Short mmCIF file of C-alpha atoms in Angstrom, two decimals:
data_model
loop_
_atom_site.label_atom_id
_atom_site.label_comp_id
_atom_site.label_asym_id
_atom_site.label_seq_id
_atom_site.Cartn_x
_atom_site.Cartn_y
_atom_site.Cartn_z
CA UNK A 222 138.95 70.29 151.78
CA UNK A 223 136.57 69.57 148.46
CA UNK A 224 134.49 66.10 149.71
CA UNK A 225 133.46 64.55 146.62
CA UNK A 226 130.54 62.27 146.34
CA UNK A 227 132.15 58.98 147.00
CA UNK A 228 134.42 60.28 150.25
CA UNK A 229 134.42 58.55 153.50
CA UNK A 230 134.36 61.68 154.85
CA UNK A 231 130.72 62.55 152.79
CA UNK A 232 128.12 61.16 155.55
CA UNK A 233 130.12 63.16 158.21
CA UNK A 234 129.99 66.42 155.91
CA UNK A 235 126.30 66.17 155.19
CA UNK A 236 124.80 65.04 158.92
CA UNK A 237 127.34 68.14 159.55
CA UNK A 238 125.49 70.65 157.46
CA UNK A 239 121.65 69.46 157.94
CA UNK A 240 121.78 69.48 161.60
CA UNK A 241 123.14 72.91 160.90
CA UNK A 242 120.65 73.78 158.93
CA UNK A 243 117.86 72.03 161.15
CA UNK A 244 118.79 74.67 163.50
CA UNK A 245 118.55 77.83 162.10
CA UNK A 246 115.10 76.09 160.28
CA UNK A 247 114.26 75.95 163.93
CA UNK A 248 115.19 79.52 164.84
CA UNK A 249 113.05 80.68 162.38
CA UNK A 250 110.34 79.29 163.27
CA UNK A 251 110.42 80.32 166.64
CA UNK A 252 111.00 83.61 165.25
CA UNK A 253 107.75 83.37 163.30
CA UNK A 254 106.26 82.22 166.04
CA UNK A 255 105.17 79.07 164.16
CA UNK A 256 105.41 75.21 166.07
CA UNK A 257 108.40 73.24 165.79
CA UNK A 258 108.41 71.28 162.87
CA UNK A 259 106.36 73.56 160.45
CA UNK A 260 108.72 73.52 157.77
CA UNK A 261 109.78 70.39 155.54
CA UNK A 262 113.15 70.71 153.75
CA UNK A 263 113.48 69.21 150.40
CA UNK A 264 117.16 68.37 149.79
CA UNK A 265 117.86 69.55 146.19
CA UNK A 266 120.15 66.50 144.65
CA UNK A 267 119.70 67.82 141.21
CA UNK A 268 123.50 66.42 139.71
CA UNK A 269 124.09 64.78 142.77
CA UNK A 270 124.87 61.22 142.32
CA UNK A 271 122.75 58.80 144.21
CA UNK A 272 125.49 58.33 146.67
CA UNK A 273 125.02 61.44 147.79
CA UNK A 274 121.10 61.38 148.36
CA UNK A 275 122.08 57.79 150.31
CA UNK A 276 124.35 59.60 152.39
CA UNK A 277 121.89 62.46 152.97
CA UNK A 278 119.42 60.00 153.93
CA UNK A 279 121.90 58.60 156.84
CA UNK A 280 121.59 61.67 158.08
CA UNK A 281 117.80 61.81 158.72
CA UNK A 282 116.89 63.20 155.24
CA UNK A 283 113.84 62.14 153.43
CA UNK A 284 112.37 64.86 150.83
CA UNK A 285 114.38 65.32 148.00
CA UNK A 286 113.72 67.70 144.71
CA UNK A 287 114.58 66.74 141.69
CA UNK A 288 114.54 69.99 138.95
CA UNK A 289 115.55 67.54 135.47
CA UNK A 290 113.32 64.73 134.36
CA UNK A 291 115.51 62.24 133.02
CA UNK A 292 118.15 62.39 135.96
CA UNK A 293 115.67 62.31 138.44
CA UNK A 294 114.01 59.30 137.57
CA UNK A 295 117.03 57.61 137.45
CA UNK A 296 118.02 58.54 141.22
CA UNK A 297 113.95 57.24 142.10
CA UNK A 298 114.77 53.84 140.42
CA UNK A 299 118.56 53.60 141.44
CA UNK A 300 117.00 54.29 144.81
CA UNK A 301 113.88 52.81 145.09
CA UNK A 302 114.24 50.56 148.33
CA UNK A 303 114.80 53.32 150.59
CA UNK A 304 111.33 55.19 151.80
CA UNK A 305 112.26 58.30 150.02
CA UNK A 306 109.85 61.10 149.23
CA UNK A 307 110.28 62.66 145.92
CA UNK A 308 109.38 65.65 144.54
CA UNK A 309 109.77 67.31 141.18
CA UNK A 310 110.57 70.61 141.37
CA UNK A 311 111.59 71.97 138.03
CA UNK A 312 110.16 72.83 134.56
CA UNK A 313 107.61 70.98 132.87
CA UNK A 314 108.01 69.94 129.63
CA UNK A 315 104.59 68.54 127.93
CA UNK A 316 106.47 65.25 126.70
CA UNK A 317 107.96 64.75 129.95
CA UNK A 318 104.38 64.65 131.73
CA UNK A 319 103.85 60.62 132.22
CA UNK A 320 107.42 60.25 133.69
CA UNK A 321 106.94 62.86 136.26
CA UNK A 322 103.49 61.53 137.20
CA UNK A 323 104.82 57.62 137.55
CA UNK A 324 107.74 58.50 139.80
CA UNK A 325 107.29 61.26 141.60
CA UNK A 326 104.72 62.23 144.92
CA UNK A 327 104.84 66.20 143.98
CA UNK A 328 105.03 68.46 141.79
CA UNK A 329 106.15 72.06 142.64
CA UNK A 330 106.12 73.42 139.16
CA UNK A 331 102.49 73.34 137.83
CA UNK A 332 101.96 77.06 135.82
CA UNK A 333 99.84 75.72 133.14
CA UNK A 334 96.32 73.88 133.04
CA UNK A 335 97.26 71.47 129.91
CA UNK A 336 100.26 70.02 132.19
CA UNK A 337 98.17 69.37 134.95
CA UNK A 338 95.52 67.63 132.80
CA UNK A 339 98.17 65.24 131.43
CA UNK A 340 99.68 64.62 134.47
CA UNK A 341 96.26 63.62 136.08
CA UNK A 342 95.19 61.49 133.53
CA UNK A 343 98.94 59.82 133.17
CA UNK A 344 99.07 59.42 137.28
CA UNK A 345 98.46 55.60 138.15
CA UNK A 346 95.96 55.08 140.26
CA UNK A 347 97.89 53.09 142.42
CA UNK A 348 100.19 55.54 143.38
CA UNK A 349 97.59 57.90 144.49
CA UNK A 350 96.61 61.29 144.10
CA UNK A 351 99.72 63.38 143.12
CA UNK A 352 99.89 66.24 144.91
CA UNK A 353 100.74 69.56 143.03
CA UNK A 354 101.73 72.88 143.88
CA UNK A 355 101.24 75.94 141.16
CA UNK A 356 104.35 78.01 140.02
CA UNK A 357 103.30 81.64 140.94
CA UNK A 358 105.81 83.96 138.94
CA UNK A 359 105.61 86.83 141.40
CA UNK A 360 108.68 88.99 140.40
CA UNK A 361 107.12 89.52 136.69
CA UNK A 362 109.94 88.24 134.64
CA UNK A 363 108.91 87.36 131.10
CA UNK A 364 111.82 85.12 131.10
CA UNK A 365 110.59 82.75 134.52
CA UNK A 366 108.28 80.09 134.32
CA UNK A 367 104.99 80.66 136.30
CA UNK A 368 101.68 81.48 136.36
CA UNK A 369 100.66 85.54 136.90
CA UNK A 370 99.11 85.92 140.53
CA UNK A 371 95.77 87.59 138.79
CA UNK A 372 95.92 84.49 137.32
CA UNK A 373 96.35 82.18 139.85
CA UNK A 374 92.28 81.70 141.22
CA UNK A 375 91.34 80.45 138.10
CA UNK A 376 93.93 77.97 137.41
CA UNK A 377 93.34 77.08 141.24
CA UNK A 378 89.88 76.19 140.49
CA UNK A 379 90.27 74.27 137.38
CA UNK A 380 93.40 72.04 138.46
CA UNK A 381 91.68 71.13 142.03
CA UNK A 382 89.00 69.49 140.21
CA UNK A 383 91.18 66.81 138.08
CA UNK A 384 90.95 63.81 139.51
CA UNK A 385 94.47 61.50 140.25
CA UNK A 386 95.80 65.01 141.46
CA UNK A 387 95.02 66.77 144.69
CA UNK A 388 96.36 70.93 144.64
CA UNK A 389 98.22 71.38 148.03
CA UNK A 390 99.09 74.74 147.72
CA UNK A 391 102.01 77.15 145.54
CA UNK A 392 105.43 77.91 144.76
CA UNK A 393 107.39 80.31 143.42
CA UNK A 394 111.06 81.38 142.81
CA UNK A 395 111.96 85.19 143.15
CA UNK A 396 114.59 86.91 141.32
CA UNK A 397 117.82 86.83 142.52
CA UNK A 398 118.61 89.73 145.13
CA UNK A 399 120.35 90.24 148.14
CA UNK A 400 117.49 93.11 148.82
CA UNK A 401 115.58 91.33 151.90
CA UNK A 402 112.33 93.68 151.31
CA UNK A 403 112.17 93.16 147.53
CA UNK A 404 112.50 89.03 149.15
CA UNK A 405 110.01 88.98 151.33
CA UNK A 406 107.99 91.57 149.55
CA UNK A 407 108.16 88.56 146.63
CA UNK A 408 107.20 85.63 149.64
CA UNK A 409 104.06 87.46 150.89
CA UNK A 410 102.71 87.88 147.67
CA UNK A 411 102.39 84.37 147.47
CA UNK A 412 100.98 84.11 150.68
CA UNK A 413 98.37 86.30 150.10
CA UNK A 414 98.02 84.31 146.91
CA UNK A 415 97.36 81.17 149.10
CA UNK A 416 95.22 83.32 151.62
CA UNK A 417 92.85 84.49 148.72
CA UNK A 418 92.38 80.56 147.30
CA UNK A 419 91.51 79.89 150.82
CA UNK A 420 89.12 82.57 151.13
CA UNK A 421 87.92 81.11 147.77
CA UNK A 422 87.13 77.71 149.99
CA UNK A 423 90.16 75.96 148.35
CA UNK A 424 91.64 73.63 151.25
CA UNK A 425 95.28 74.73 150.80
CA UNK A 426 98.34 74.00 153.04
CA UNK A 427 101.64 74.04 151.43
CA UNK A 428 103.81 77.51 150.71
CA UNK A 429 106.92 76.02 148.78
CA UNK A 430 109.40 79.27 148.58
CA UNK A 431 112.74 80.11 149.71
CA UNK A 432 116.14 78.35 148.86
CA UNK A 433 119.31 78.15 150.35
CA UNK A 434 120.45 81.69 150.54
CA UNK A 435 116.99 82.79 151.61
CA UNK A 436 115.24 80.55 153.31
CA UNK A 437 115.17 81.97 156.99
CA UNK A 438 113.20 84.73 155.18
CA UNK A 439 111.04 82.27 153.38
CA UNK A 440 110.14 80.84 156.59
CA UNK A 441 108.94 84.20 158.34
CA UNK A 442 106.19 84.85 155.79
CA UNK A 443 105.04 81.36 156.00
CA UNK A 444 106.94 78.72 153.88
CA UNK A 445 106.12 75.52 155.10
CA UNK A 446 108.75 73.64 152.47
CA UNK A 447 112.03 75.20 151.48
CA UNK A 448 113.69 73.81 148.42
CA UNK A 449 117.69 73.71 149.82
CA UNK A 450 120.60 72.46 147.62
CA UNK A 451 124.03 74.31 148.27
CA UNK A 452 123.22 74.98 151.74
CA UNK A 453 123.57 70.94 151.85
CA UNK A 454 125.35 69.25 149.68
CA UNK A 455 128.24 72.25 148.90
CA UNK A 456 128.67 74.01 145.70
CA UNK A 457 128.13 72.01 142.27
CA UNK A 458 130.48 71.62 140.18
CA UNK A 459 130.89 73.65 137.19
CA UNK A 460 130.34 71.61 133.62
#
């Protein structure tokens, strides 16, 4: 049966799925031999309707992604009495910058130094420090957004001094395989990306990296988010 966004049956389908999910998060951990409660997921609602991040939050869910600017700041405000966390997880576009620092508590998808500098001096200082993760591109691809890992310390350095933002950690996005080693081969890089910045006396704590069909893996070499979309709210619809 297809449950579209509006069904009766769409609360049921979702608590369904997360607690699923919740589990084998849970499993991994243990397998990783990390405590319970180590890893955050971030429900990916990109073109899901706000009905669908309401029903999601029903079900216990509080960390969503959002990967497109415009849509996503239309969920925060359709949304805004419910304590949501919201992070932006896509892209970065430089005119796009103040948007993403006025409605959003992270950013996943920092790979560039003139981002970060508008987004710290277009954060309100009300909100608080927004706190940023740096897109590590550690499969290589010329066509995928992300800064190289020999480039990573340096970046580090200079975006942890902004002020209005405060660098958590990275985040990166293999290429798509169904080779586990080539996987986590891709995951510890990144670790030992985070390990080196932390050698480096940076004050890290955040490994965003796997998604839904490789997450469990993601976990093992030390994600502590995991950016999940399909695994919870189904397939998306085709345009």
């Amino acid at each position: 049966m297809t449950i579209v966004a509006d069904s009766p049956h769409r609360e049921e389908f979702l608590c369904h799925r997360l607690d699923a999910l919740r589990a084998r998060v849970a499993e991994a951990e243990v397998r990783a031999g990390r405590p319970p409660g180590s890893v955050t997921i971030v429900a990916v609602s990109k073109t899901q309707p706000p009905e669908a991040v309401r029903a999601a939050f029903a079900c216990g869910q509080r960390v969503f992604g959002e990967n497109y600017v415009q849509e996503g700041v239309a969920k925060v405000e359709a949304l805004s009495v419910l304590p949501l966390e919201w992070h932006f997880i896509g892209p970065i576009q430089s005119n796009k910058t103040r948007a993403i620092a006025e409605h959003f508590a992270w950013v996943h998808s920092v790979d560039r130094l003139k981002v970060a500098e508008r987004l710290a001096t277009q954060r309100p200082a009300a909100l608080g420090p927004l706190q940023v993760l740096l897109q590590v591109n550690v499969s290589g691809e010329a066509s995928k957004s992300g800064v190289a890992p020999a480039e990573v310390p340096a970046l580090a350095q200079a975006v942890a001094a902004l002020p209005g933002l405060r660098l958590r950690g990275l985040m990166c996005i293999p290429e798509p395989t169904s080779d586990e080693a080539v996987l986590c081969a891709r995951f510890r890089t990144l670790r030992h990306c985070l390990e080196e910045l932390r050698a480096r006396g940076l004050e890290l704590d955040v490994l965003s990296m796997g998604m839904s069909g490789d997450f469990t893996l993601a976990i093992e070499e030390g994600a502590t988010h995991v950016r999940l979309g399909t695994a919870i709210f189904g397939e998306r619809k085709k345009p």
